[in-house]
Structures are given as structure tokens and as C-alpha cells.
CSV table of C-alpha atoms (C1' of nucleotides) in Angstrom, one decimal:
chain,number,residue,atom,x,y,z
A,1,MET,CA,-12.6,16.1,-13.6
A,2,LYS,CA,-16.3,15.3,-13.5
A,3,LYS,CA,-17.8,12.7,-11.5
A,4,THR,CA,-19.4,9.8,-13.7
A,5,LYS,CA,-22.2,7.7,-12.4
A,6,ASP,CA,-20.4,4.3,-12.7
A,7,GLU,CA,-17.4,5.5,-10.8
A,8,ASN,CA,-18.1,6.2,-7.2
A,9,THR,CA,-16.3,8.6,-4.9
A,10,GLU,CA,-14.2,6.1,-3.3
A,11,GLU,CA,-12.9,4.8,-6.6
A,12,GLN,CA,-12.3,8.3,-7.8
A,13,ILE,CA,-10.3,9.1,-4.8
A,14,LEU,CA,-8.3,6.0,-5.2
A,15,ASN,CA,-7.6,6.8,-8.8
A,16,ALA,CA,-6.6,10.3,-8.2
A,17,ALA,CA,-4.5,9.1,-5.2
A,18,LYS,CA,-2.7,6.6,-7.5
A,19,ASN,CA,-1.9,9.2,-10.0
A,20,VAL,CA,-0.5,11.7,-7.5
A,21,PHE,CA,1.3,9.2,-5.3
A,22,GLN,CA,2.9,7.4,-8.0
A,23,ALA,CA,4.0,10.7,-9.8
A,24,LYS,CA,5.3,12.2,-6.4
A,25,GLY,CA,5.9,9.6,-3.8
A,26,MET,CA,4.3,9.5,-0.3
A,27,ASP,CA,6.3,12.4,0.8
A,28,GLY,CA,5.8,14.6,-2.3
A,29,ALA,CA,2.1,14.0,-2.6
A,30,ARG,CA,-0.3,16.5,-1.1
A,31,MET,CA,-3.8,15.6,0.1
A,32,GLN,CA,-5.2,18.8,-1.5
A,33,GLU,CA,-4.0,17.8,-5.0
A,34,ILE,CA,-5.4,14.5,-4.7
A,35,ALA,CA,-8.7,16.0,-3.7
A,36,ASP,CA,-8.4,18.4,-6.5
A,37,LYS,CA,-7.7,15.7,-9.1
A,38,ALA,CA,-10.6,13.7,-7.8
A,39,GLY,CA,-12.9,16.7,-8.0
A,40,ILE,CA,-14.0,16.6,-4.3
A,41,ASN,CA,-13.6,18.0,-0.9
A,42,LYS,CA,-10.4,17.3,1.0
A,43,ALA,CA,-12.5,16.1,3.9
A,44,MET,CA,-13.7,13.2,1.8
A,45,LEU,CA,-10.3,11.8,1.7
A,46,HIS,CA,-10.3,11.4,5.3
A,47,TYR,CA,-14.0,10.2,5.4
A,48,TYR,CA,-13.2,7.2,3.2
A,49,TYR,CA,-9.5,6.6,4.0
A,50,ARG,CA,-9.0,8.0,7.5
A,51,ASN,CA,-5.5,9.5,6.9
A,52,LYS,CA,-2.7,9.9,4.3
A,53,GLN,CA,-0.9,6.8,5.4
A,54,LEU,CA,-4.0,4.5,4.8
A,55,LEU,CA,-4.7,6.1,1.6
A,56,PHE,CA,-1.1,5.7,0.5
A,57,GLU,CA,-1.2,1.9,1.7
A,58,ALA,CA,-4.4,1.4,-0.3
A,59,VAL,CA,-2.6,2.8,-3.4
A,60,PHE,CA,0.6,0.8,-2.7
A,61,ASN,CA,-1.2,-2.6,-2.2
A,62,ASN,CA,-3.2,-2.0,-5.4
A,63,ALA,CA,-0.1,-1.4,-7.4
A,64,PHE,CA,1.8,-4.3,-5.9
A,65,SER,CA,-1.1,-6.7,-6.6
A,66,LEU,CA,-0.8,-5.8,-10.2
A,67,LEU,CA,3.0,-6.6,-10.2
A,68,ALA,CA,3.0,-9.8,-8.2
A,69,PRO,CA,1.0,-12.0,-10.7
A,70,GLN,CA,3.4,-11.0,-13.5
A,71,LEU,CA,6.4,-12.3,-11.5
A,72,ASN,CA,4.5,-15.4,-10.7
A,73,THR,CA,4.5,-16.3,-14.2
A,74,VAL,CA,8.2,-16.7,-14.0
A,75,LEU,CA,8.2,-18.4,-10.6
A,76,ASN,CA,5.2,-20.6,-10.4
A,77,ASP,CA,4.3,-21.5,-14.0
A,78,ASN,CA,4.6,-25.0,-15.4
A,79,SER,CA,6.3,-24.2,-18.7
A,80,SER,CA,10.1,-24.8,-19.3
A,81,ILE,CA,12.6,-22.2,-18.3
A,82,ASP,CA,13.0,-21.0,-22.1
A,83,GLU,CA,9.3,-20.7,-22.4
A,84,LYS,CA,9.1,-18.7,-19.1
A,85,ILE,CA,11.8,-16.3,-20.1
A,86,LYS,CA,10.2,-15.6,-23.5
A,87,ASN,CA,6.7,-15.2,-22.0
A,88,PHE,CA,7.6,-13.1,-19.1
A,89,THR,CA,9.8,-10.8,-21.2
A,90,SER,CA,7.2,-10.1,-23.7
A,91,ASN,CA,4.3,-9.9,-21.2
A,92,TYR,CA,6.0,-7.8,-18.7
A,93,ILE,CA,7.3,-5.2,-21.1
A,94,SER,CA,3.7,-4.9,-22.5
A,95,PHE,CA,2.6,-4.7,-19.0
A,96,ILE,CA,4.9,-1.9,-17.9
A,97,ILE,CA,4.2,0.2,-21.1
A,98,LYS,CA,0.7,0.4,-19.7
A,99,HIS,CA,1.8,1.1,-16.1
A,100,PRO,CA,5.0,3.2,-16.7
A,101,TYR,CA,5.2,4.5,-13.1
A,102,LEU,CA,4.6,1.3,-11.3
A,103,PRO,CA,7.9,-0.3,-10.8
A,104,ASN,CA,9.6,3.0,-9.8
A,105,PHE,CA,6.9,3.7,-7.3
A,106,ILE,CA,7.1,0.3,-5.7
A,107,ILE,CA,10.9,0.2,-5.6
A,108,GLN,CA,11.0,3.6,-4.3
A,109,GLU,CA,8.6,3.2,-1.4
A,110,LEU,CA,10.0,-0.1,-0.6
A,111,ASN,CA,13.4,1.4,-0.1
A,112,ARG,CA,12.0,4.1,2.1
A,113,ASN,CA,10.0,1.8,4.3
A,114,GLU,CA,11.8,-1.3,5.5
A,115,ASP,CA,9.0,-2.9,7.4
A,116,PHE,CA,6.6,-2.6,4.5
A,117,ILE,CA,7.9,-5.7,2.8
A,118,MET,CA,7.2,-7.7,5.9
A,119,LYS,CA,3.3,-7.1,5.7
A,120,LEU,CA,3.5,-8.1,2.0
A,121,LYS,CA,5.4,-11.4,2.6
A,122,GLU,CA,2.7,-12.4,5.0
A,123,ASN,CA,0.3,-12.5,2.0
A,124,LYS,CA,-0.1,-16.1,0.6
A,125,SER,CA,0.4,-15.1,-3.1
A,126,PHE,CA,3.5,-13.3,-2.5
A,127,PRO,CA,5.9,-14.4,-5.2
A,128,ASN,CA,8.5,-17.0,-3.9
A,129,ILE,CA,11.4,-18.5,-5.7
A,130,GLU,CA,11.2,-21.9,-4.3
A,131,LYS,CA,9.5,-23.7,-7.2
A,132,PHE,CA,11.6,-21.9,-9.8
A,133,LYS,CA,14.7,-22.9,-7.8
A,134,LYS,CA,13.9,-26.6,-8.0
A,135,GLN,CA,13.4,-26.3,-11.8
A,136,VAL,CA,16.6,-24.3,-12.5
A,137,ASP,CA,18.5,-26.8,-10.4
A,138,LYS,CA,17.1,-29.7,-12.3
A,139,GLU,CA,17.8,-28.3,-15.7
A,140,VAL,CA,21.2,-27.6,-14.8
A,141,ARG,CA,21.7,-31.1,-13.5
A,142,ASN,CA,20.3,-32.5,-16.6
A,143,GLY,CA,22.6,-30.2,-18.9
A,144,LEU,CA,19.6,-28.5,-20.3
A,145,ILE,CA,21.1,-25.0,-19.4
A,146,LYS,CA,24.4,-23.9,-18.2
A,147,SER,CA,25.4,-23.8,-14.5
A,148,ILE,CA,23.7,-20.8,-12.8
A,149,SER,CA,22.1,-20.4,-9.5
A,150,ALA,CA,18.3,-19.7,-9.6
A,151,GLU,CA,18.8,-16.6,-7.6
A,152,GLN,CA,21.1,-15.1,-10.1
A,153,LEU,CA,19.1,-16.0,-13.0
A,154,PHE,CA,16.0,-14.6,-11.5
A,155,ILE,CA,17.8,-11.4,-10.6
A,156,ASN,CA,19.1,-11.2,-14.2
A,157,ILE,CA,15.6,-11.6,-15.7
A,158,MET,CA,14.2,-9.0,-13.4
A,159,ALA,CA,17.1,-6.7,-13.9
A,160,LEU,CA,16.9,-6.8,-17.7
A,161,ASN,CA,13.0,-6.3,-17.9
A,162,ILE,CA,12.4,-3.9,-15.1
A,163,PHE,CA,15.6,-1.5,-15.0
A,164,PRO,CA,15.2,0.0,-18.4
A,165,PHE,CA,11.9,1.6,-17.2
A,166,VAL,CA,13.1,2.6,-13.7
A,167,ALA,CA,16.1,4.3,-15.1
A,168,LYS,CA,14.5,5.9,-18.1
A,169,PRO,CA,15.7,9.4,-17.8
A,170,LEU,CA,19.3,8.2,-17.3
A,171,ILE,CA,19.3,5.7,-20.1
A,172,MET,CA,17.6,8.3,-22.4
A,173,ALA,CA,20.4,10.8,-21.6
A,174,PHE,CA,23.3,8.5,-21.9
A,175,THR,CA,22.1,6.9,-25.3
A,176,ASN,CA,20.9,10.3,-26.6
A,177,THR,CA,17.6,9.1,-27.4
A,178,ASP,CA,14.2,11.0,-27.6
A,179,ASN,CA,11.0,9.6,-26.4
A,180,GLU,CA,10.0,8.1,-29.7
A,181,HIS,CA,13.2,6.3,-30.2
A,182,TYR,CA,13.2,5.1,-26.5
A,183,LYS,CA,9.7,3.6,-27.1
A,184,GLN,CA,11.1,1.7,-30.1
A,185,LEU,CA,14.0,0.5,-28.0
A,186,MET,CA,11.6,-1.0,-25.4
A,187,GLU,CA,9.5,-2.5,-28.3
A,188,ASP,CA,12.6,-4.3,-29.5
A,189,ARG,CA,13.5,-5.5,-26.0
A,190,LYS,CA,10.3,-7.7,-26.0
A,191,THR,CA,12.3,-10.3,-28.1
A,192,GLU,CA,15.8,-9.0,-27.6
A,193,VAL,CA,15.9,-9.5,-23.8
A,194,ALA,CA,14.7,-13.1,-24.0
A,195,ASN,CA,17.3,-14.0,-26.7
A,196,PHE,CA,19.9,-12.4,-24.7
A,197,ILE,CA,19.2,-14.4,-21.6
A,198,ILE,CA,18.7,-17.6,-23.4
A,199,ASN,CA,21.9,-17.3,-25.4
A,200,SER,CA,23.6,-16.9,-22.0
A,201,ILE,CA,22.3,-19.9,-20.5
A,202,LYS,CA,22.0,-22.3,-23.4
A,203,VAL,CA,24.3,-25.2,-23.6
A,204,LEU,CA,26.3,-25.5,-26.9
B,1,MET,CA,28.1,14.7,16.0
B,2,LYS,CA,31.1,16.7,17.1
B,3,LYS,CA,33.0,19.2,14.9
B,4,THR,CA,36.6,18.0,14.0
B,5,LYS,CA,39.2,20.8,13.1
B,6,ASP,CA,39.9,19.3,9.7
B,7,GLU,CA,36.3,19.3,8.7
B,8,ASN,CA,34.9,22.8,8.3
B,9,THR,CA,31.3,23.6,8.8
B,10,GLU,CA,30.4,23.8,5.0
B,11,GLU,CA,31.7,20.2,4.4
B,12,GLN,CA,29.8,19.0,7.5
B,13,ILE,CA,26.7,20.4,6.2
B,14,LEU,CA,27.3,18.8,2.9
B,15,ASN,CA,27.9,15.6,4.5
B,16,ALA,CA,24.9,15.6,6.7
B,17,ALA,CA,22.9,16.7,3.8
B,18,LYS,CA,24.1,13.9,1.8
B,19,ASN,CA,23.0,11.3,4.4
B,20,VAL,CA,19.7,12.8,4.8
B,21,PHE,CA,18.8,13.5,1.2
B,22,GLN,CA,19.9,10.2,0.1
B,23,ALA,CA,18.0,8.4,2.7
B,24,LYS,CA,14.8,10.2,2.4
B,25,GLY,CA,14.8,12.2,-1.0
B,26,MET,CA,14.3,15.8,-1.6
B,27,ASP,CA,10.7,15.8,-0.4
B,28,GLY,CA,11.2,13.6,2.8
B,29,ALA,CA,14.4,15.5,4.0
B,30,ARG,CA,14.0,18.0,6.7
B,31,MET,CA,16.4,21.0,7.0
B,32,GLN,CA,16.2,20.5,10.8
B,33,GLU,CA,17.3,17.1,10.7
B,34,ILE,CA,20.3,18.0,8.5
B,35,ALA,CA,21.2,20.8,10.8
B,36,ASP,CA,21.0,18.4,13.7
B,37,LYS,CA,23.0,15.8,12.0
B,38,ALA,CA,25.7,18.3,11.2
B,39,GLY,CA,25.6,19.6,14.8
B,40,ILE,CA,24.9,23.1,13.8
B,41,ASN,CA,22.2,25.7,13.9
B,42,LYS,CA,19.5,25.6,11.1
B,43,ALA,CA,20.4,29.1,10.0
B,44,MET,CA,23.8,28.0,9.0
B,45,LEU,CA,22.3,25.8,6.2
B,46,HIS,CA,20.9,28.9,4.7
B,47,TYR,CA,24.0,31.0,5.3
B,48,TYR,CA,26.1,28.5,3.3
B,49,TYR,CA,23.6,27.3,0.7
B,50,ARG,CA,20.9,29.7,0.5
B,51,ASN,CA,18.0,27.3,0.5
B,52,LYS,CA,16.8,23.8,0.4
B,53,GLN,CA,16.9,23.4,-3.4
B,54,LEU,CA,20.5,24.7,-3.8
B,55,LEU,CA,21.8,22.4,-0.9
B,56,PHE,CA,20.0,19.4,-2.6
B,57,GLU,CA,21.7,20.3,-6.0
B,58,ALA,CA,24.9,20.5,-4.3
B,59,VAL,CA,24.4,16.8,-2.9
B,60,PHE,CA,23.0,15.7,-6.2
B,61,ASN,CA,25.8,17.0,-8.4
B,62,ASN,CA,28.2,15.6,-6.0
B,63,ALA,CA,26.8,12.1,-6.2
B,64,PHE,CA,26.3,12.3,-9.9
B,65,SER,CA,29.9,13.0,-10.3
B,66,LEU,CA,31.0,10.0,-8.5
B,67,LEU,CA,28.7,7.9,-10.9
B,68,ALA,CA,29.6,9.4,-14.1
B,69,PRO,CA,33.2,8.4,-14.2
B,70,GLN,CA,32.3,4.7,-13.6
B,71,LEU,CA,30.2,4.8,-16.6
B,72,ASN,CA,32.7,6.3,-18.7
B,73,THR,CA,35.0,3.2,-18.1
B,74,VAL,CA,32.5,1.4,-20.3
B,75,LEU,CA,31.8,4.1,-22.8
B,76,ASN,CA,35.2,5.8,-23.3
B,77,ASP,CA,37.9,3.4,-22.3
B,78,ASN,CA,40.2,2.0,-25.0
B,79,SER,CA,40.1,-1.6,-24.0
B,80,SER,CA,38.0,-4.3,-25.8
B,81,ILE,CA,34.3,-4.9,-25.0
B,82,ASP,CA,35.1,-8.1,-23.3
B,83,GLU,CA,37.5,-6.3,-21.0
B,84,LYS,CA,35.2,-3.4,-20.5
B,85,ILE,CA,32.5,-5.6,-19.3
B,86,LYS,CA,34.7,-7.5,-17.0
B,87,ASN,CA,36.3,-4.3,-15.5
B,88,PHE,CA,33.1,-2.4,-15.1
B,89,THR,CA,31.1,-5.1,-13.6
B,90,SER,CA,33.8,-6.0,-11.0
B,91,ASN,CA,34.6,-2.3,-10.4
B,92,TYR,CA,31.0,-0.9,-10.4
B,93,ILE,CA,29.7,-3.6,-7.9
B,94,SER,CA,32.7,-2.7,-5.5
B,95,PHE,CA,31.8,0.9,-5.9
B,96,ILE,CA,28.2,0.6,-5.2
B,97,ILE,CA,28.9,-1.5,-2.1
B,98,LYS,CA,30.7,1.5,-0.8
B,99,HIS,CA,27.8,3.9,-1.8
B,100,PRO,CA,24.8,1.9,-1.4
B,101,TYR,CA,22.1,4.9,-1.5
B,102,LEU,CA,23.7,6.5,-4.6
B,103,PRO,CA,22.0,4.8,-7.6
B,104,ASN,CA,18.5,4.8,-6.0
B,105,PHE,CA,19.0,8.4,-5.2
B,106,ILE,CA,20.0,9.6,-8.5
B,107,ILE,CA,17.4,7.4,-10.4
B,108,GLN,CA,14.6,8.8,-7.9
B,109,GLU,CA,15.3,12.4,-8.3
B,110,LEU,CA,15.9,12.2,-12.0
B,111,ASN,CA,12.4,10.8,-12.3
B,112,ARG,CA,10.9,13.4,-10.3
B,113,ASN,CA,12.6,16.2,-12.0
B,114,GLU,CA,12.5,16.0,-15.7
B,115,ASP,CA,14.7,19.1,-16.4
B,116,PHE,CA,17.4,18.1,-14.1
B,117,ILE,CA,19.0,15.8,-16.6
B,118,MET,CA,19.3,18.8,-19.1
B,119,LYS,CA,21.5,20.7,-16.8
B,120,LEU,CA,23.6,17.6,-16.4
B,121,LYS,CA,23.8,17.0,-20.1
B,122,GLU,CA,25.5,20.4,-20.7
B,123,ASN,CA,28.5,19.2,-18.8
B,124,LYS,CA,31.3,18.2,-21.0
B,125,SER,CA,32.2,15.1,-19.1
B,126,PHE,CA,28.6,13.8,-19.3
B,127,PRO,CA,28.8,10.0,-20.3
B,128,ASN,CA,28.1,9.6,-23.9
B,129,ILE,CA,27.5,6.5,-25.9
B,130,GLU,CA,29.1,7.5,-29.2
B,131,LYS,CA,32.5,6.0,-28.9
B,132,PHE,CA,31.0,2.9,-27.5
B,133,LYS,CA,28.6,2.5,-30.3
B,134,LYS,CA,31.3,2.7,-32.9
B,135,GLN,CA,33.2,0.0,-31.1
B,136,VAL,CA,30.4,-2.4,-30.8
B,137,ASP,CA,29.3,-1.9,-34.5
B,138,LYS,CA,32.8,-2.7,-35.6
B,139,GLU,CA,33.2,-5.7,-33.5
B,140,VAL,CA,29.8,-6.8,-34.7
B,141,ARG,CA,30.9,-6.3,-38.3
B,142,ASN,CA,34.1,-8.1,-37.7
B,143,GLY,CA,32.3,-11.1,-36.2
B,144,LEU,CA,33.9,-10.7,-32.9
B,145,ILE,CA,30.6,-10.6,-31.1
B,146,LYS,CA,27.1,-11.5,-32.0
B,147,SER,CA,24.7,-9.0,-33.5
B,148,ILE,CA,23.5,-6.5,-31.1
B,149,SER,CA,22.9,-2.7,-30.9
B,150,ALA,CA,25.1,-0.8,-28.8
B,151,GLU,CA,22.2,0.8,-27.0
B,152,GLN,CA,20.7,-2.5,-25.9
B,153,LEU,CA,24.0,-3.8,-24.8
B,154,PHE,CA,24.7,-0.8,-22.7
B,155,ILE,CA,21.3,-0.9,-21.3
B,156,ASN,CA,21.7,-4.6,-20.5
B,157,ILE,CA,25.2,-3.9,-18.8
B,158,MET,CA,23.7,-1.1,-16.7
B,159,ALA,CA,20.5,-3.2,-15.9
B,160,LEU,CA,22.5,-6.1,-14.6
B,161,ASN,CA,25.0,-4.1,-12.6
B,162,ILE,CA,22.8,-1.4,-11.1
B,163,PHE,CA,19.3,-3.0,-10.7
B,164,PRO,CA,20.2,-5.4,-8.0
B,165,PHE,CA,21.0,-2.6,-5.7
B,166,VAL,CA,18.2,-0.3,-6.6
B,167,ALA,CA,15.7,-3.1,-6.0
B,168,LYS,CA,17.4,-4.8,-3.0
B,169,PRO,CA,14.2,-5.0,-0.7
B,170,LEU,CA,12.2,-6.5,-3.5
B,171,ILE,CA,14.8,-9.0,-4.5
B,172,MET,CA,15.6,-9.8,-0.9
B,173,ALA,CA,11.9,-10.7,-0.3
B,174,PHE,CA,11.5,-12.7,-3.6
B,175,THR,CA,14.6,-14.8,-3.0
B,176,ASN,CA,14.1,-15.1,0.7
B,177,THR,CA,17.6,-14.1,1.6
B,178,ASP,CA,18.7,-12.2,4.6
B,179,ASN,CA,21.3,-9.4,4.5
B,180,GLU,CA,24.3,-11.6,4.7
B,181,HIS,CA,23.2,-13.9,1.9
B,182,TYR,CA,22.4,-10.9,-0.2
B,183,LYS,CA,25.9,-9.5,0.2
B,184,GLN,CA,27.3,-12.9,-0.9
B,185,LEU,CA,25.1,-12.8,-4.1
B,186,MET,CA,26.4,-9.4,-4.7
B,187,GLU,CA,29.8,-10.6,-4.3
B,188,ASP,CA,29.4,-13.4,-6.6
B,189,ARG,CA,28.0,-11.1,-9.3
B,190,LYS,CA,31.5,-9.3,-9.7
B,191,THR,CA,32.2,-12.3,-12.0
B,192,GLU,CA,28.9,-14.0,-12.6
B,193,VAL,CA,27.5,-10.8,-14.4
B,194,ALA,CA,30.5,-10.4,-16.7
B,195,ASN,CA,30.3,-14.0,-17.6
B,196,PHE,CA,26.6,-13.9,-18.3
B,197,ILE,CA,26.9,-11.0,-20.6
B,198,ILE,CA,29.9,-12.2,-22.5
B,199,ASN,CA,28.2,-15.7,-22.8
B,200,SER,CA,25.4,-14.0,-24.5
B,201,ILE,CA,27.2,-12.0,-27.1
B,202,LYS,CA,30.3,-14.2,-27.9
B,203,VAL,CA,30.3,-16.0,-31.3
B,204,LEU,CA,30.4,-19.7,-31.2
C,1,DA,C1',-43.5,11.9,6.0
C,2,DA,C1',-40.7,11.7,9.8
C,3,DA,C1',-36.4,9.9,11.5
C,4,DT,C1',-32.1,8.2,10.7
C,5,DT,C1',-28.0,7.2,8.4
C,6,DT,C1',-24.8,8.4,5.0
C,7,DG,C1',-22.3,11.6,1.9
C,8,DT,C1',-20.4,16.2,1.2
C,9,DT,C1',-18.9,21.0,2.0
C,10,DA,C1',-16.6,25.1,3.9
C,11,DA,C1',-14.4,26.9,7.5
C,12,DC,C1',-11.2,26.0,10.8
C,13,DC,C1',-7.0,24.4,13.6
C,14,DA,C1',-2.5,23.0,15.5
C,15,DA,C1',1.7,21.4,14.1
C,16,DA,C1',5.4,21.4,11.0
C,17,DT,C1',8.6,23.6,8.0
C,18,DG,C1',11.5,26.6,5.1
C,19,DG,C1',13.3,30.6,5.7
C,20,DT,C1',14.5,35.3,8.0
C,21,DT,C1',16.5,38.6,11.5
C,22,DA,C1',19.1,40.9,14.7
C,23,DA,C1',22.2,40.2,17.9
C,24,DA,C1',26.3,37.9,19.8
C,25,DC,C1',30.8,35.7,19.0
C,26,DC,C1',35.3,35.4,17.6
C,27,DA,C1',39.6,35.7,15.0
C,28,DT,C1',42.5,39.0,12.6
C,29,DA,C1',44.2,43.4,11.1
C,30,DT,C1',45.0,48.1,12.5
D,1,DA,C1',42.3,47.6,22.7
D,2,DT,C1',39.4,48.2,19.2
D,3,DA,C1',37.6,48.1,14.7
D,4,DT,C1',36.2,44.9,11.0
D,5,DG,C1',34.5,41.1,8.8
D,6,DG,C1',33.0,36.6,8.6
D,7,DT,C1',30.6,33.0,11.4
D,8,DT,C1',26.9,31.3,14.6
D,9,DT,C1',22.9,31.5,17.4
D,10,DA,C1',18.1,32.0,19.5
D,11,DA,C1',13.9,33.7,18.5
D,12,DC,C1',10.6,34.7,15.1
D,13,DC,C1',7.6,34.4,10.9
D,14,DA,C1',4.7,33.2,7.0
D,15,DT,C1',2.9,29.4,4.6
D,16,DT,C1',1.8,24.9,4.0
D,17,DT,C1',-0.2,20.9,5.4
D,18,DG,C1',-2.7,16.9,7.3
D,19,DG,C1',-6.5,16.5,9.8
D,20,DT,C1',-11.1,18.1,12.3
D,21,DT,C1',-15.6,20.0,13.0
D,22,DA,C1',-20.2,21.4,12.5
D,23,DA,C1',-23.7,22.1,9.6
D,24,DC,C1',-26.0,20.9,5.4
D,25,DA,C1',-27.8,17.7,1.7
D,26,DA,C1',-29.4,13.5,0.0
D,27,DA,C1',-30.7,8.9,0.5
D,28,DT,C1',-32.8,5.2,3.2
D,29,DT,C1',-35.4,3.2,6.9
D,30,DT,C1',-39.2,3.1,9.7
DNA sequence: AAATTTGTTAACCAAATGGTTAAACCATAT
DNA sequence: ATATGGTTTAACCATTTGGTTAACAAATTT
């Protein structure tokens, strides 16, 4: 890995760290491997990021700040619930195909580090369900969708979209699919999932 | 942790190892911590299980052999699809409430270790979608349920049931729920999820 | 151009960690 | 009681690993 002039050392480190941390997690990652991937001396990691924990946090916050806006399209957008579901599903799956390690990484490290989420919640732009809740409650009251709590609907939307990527090896094994077929299944889900959800909540 | 007479050393080790590995993963787990939790000398771990990898595999296979039969109730049971969905949803959520770390552990380690799944698939009782696929295709043909591929339906069932436990910290943060409320949400899902799925695939 | 700051490296270090060894312990068979 | 075999322990070891240091190089300031 050679240095290019438009990519400074700090960025290169962060990029190498992203790859290693997302593939191996905090505990499995090695500072030496990150240095090698970045094509620099190990001491540089400490020069720029002080220690492993801080480098990890830089990677994690970076990853999380990619994910959060995606969720905000469901939670804080002005479109109807139907539209939200359609948009989110299609966009999110495209997004994850570009960042396949991301959801797993975030979920994994959040599970290992309880107080991590606290720091994130302090952030103003941390996704929040309040607006979505009002919207769902209203559409339920007005008979536009079937009775369902906003929390459960939101969990279902997240589950149907995120889980297939998190559990990829498990699902590939159970369904006997190879990588190619799996990719096709995920492509199909861009519309399938939205229909599945909407079917479930639409009034007859 | 005292030894009880009906629990021999080997079992104690496995039990301690289960707790540590499931909480911290292969990389984060420490042999010394396992020994301490088991109340024995570290050398005993090697006496009974040779090395960390083998001890880990014992724990992993144990965990997986708890999960697999659960999935087989969806895939290889003789009941109707409706019944399967209802039974699986209710049973699975009860099951996971008893083993909260399990799905995360399995998913995590499977993602880290590509060839792990190969070994598992060699096992005769490894869950397989074939029978379920025939059933879904037939019910679709007969107009009993809406058109959907068995793979997608199976993925949806798994996603809706497993994801909420895997992503617990994330969901708790987004939905602003405490542990008590979260538990209630999961209880509710025992019936909610089945209804959600069935609503989505039933013909009108 | 001299001085100072910033970036980079090789060599080093202490602690942690998985694993080993040799001796001791203890139940049971002889 | 004593020899035997599995079980358990304390002490030890080699390697890995995150992190430091001191010297060097390259900009940047004066």
C-alpha cells in the first residue's frame, strides 16, 4: 500500500484501521496489522491517535455517523409511512451493499461495551423515535394503517432490513445459497421487504 | 465459585468457558478468566481441552446444537405454515430470553470464521430449507398464501425473531426504552410477530 | 541559513497471554 | 501399605502485543 499525495497519513491510518477493526473487532485487531495495511510505522498510530482505544473510537464514531442518517430517513422525514418504508428499504439495502461490515461491527461493539451507547445518545443528531411515534399513532387513529405500536413497527423495519446482512453466513448455510445467489436475494429484497411490511399493516 | 459434587471439573470448565466466550468472544476471552470462573487452575483447561481453540469449539458446538433444533421446527415440522410461524415465534422468543447471549455469539463467530460453517453443514441434523421450500411453493400454488419465495419468507421469519435480541442495545437507544420496557416489548412480540408475518402473506 | 516544529523510523520495553512441566495429591486396585 | 493412574497445582516459558523512546528527516518559521 503506497501513499498517495491526496491522502495524508492520518487518513490512511483511519482507513486501514477501519478495515482491520471492522473485520476483526476491537479485540481481534492488531496495531501492527493496521500499521502494515497503512504502510507506515507502528509508532505513527500512537502519534496520531494516542492509543488503540482512541483509534478504535475514531473508527466507530465514523461508522456510526454513516448509519445514523439512514435511520433518520425513517424517523424524521416528512413523507408518509408507506413512502418511508419504501424509501428506507431500497436505500438502506443499497447502502449496506456498499458497507457490508458496518452493521455487524456496530452491533457487535455495542454489545461488548454497554456505556458506549451513552456517549452516542448525547449527540444531538442521534436517531430518536418520537416523531415517528406520533406519525404512526396518528395514522393508526385515522385508520390508514392497522393497529401497531411505533416501536414494534420500527423494530420490524430494522430487523427485516439489517438482519440479512448481519447473519449472512448463517442464512447462506440454511438456504443453501452461494454468494451470487445471495446477492440476488438481497437485490430482490429492495422491493420485497417494503411490500412485505406494507402488506402487513395496510387496512383492507 | 465452589465445586459441587454433582458437577465435575470438565463440566465446570465448559460452563465457565461458555459464560466468558459468549460475553467476550473468542478474541476477548482470557483463559485465566475462564479458570478463575471455574474455580480451578489454568493448567486444567489444557488438561481437559488441549488449547483455547478446542475449548472454544466445544462451547460453540454446544451453543449451536441448542439453536439448530429451534430452527428445525420451522423447516422440518409437519404443521401448516401458519402454525409453524405461530409456534416458532412464541417458542423462539421464550428460548432466547433464557439464552440471551446465544444468537449474538453464534452470528459473531460465524462472521469471523468463514470455514466454521462448513464443518457445521457436514452434520446430518444441520437445518435445511428444502422441505420448507416445497411446502411454501405448494401453499403459494394452491392460493393459500400470497406469492413469496421460501427463502425470503424464511429470512423474514428469522430476522423478525432474532434481530431484536442481537441488536438490543441499538434498539433500546433508538426507542428510548429501559430494560423493563424492553422486556415487555419482547414479550409482546411472541404474538405480535406471528400476526405481522401472517398478515403479510395471507390471501384476502 | 539557522532554529524550531512536525513527521517518521528502528529499536526497545513491560505486561499480558497461551501454553508447558514437573512435582504433588488422591482414589483405587493389588 | 504400596504401587498405579488419573487429577491438580505452582512455577515457569516463549511469544505476542500495546506502547515508548531517542534519534533522524523534512518542513516551516524566524
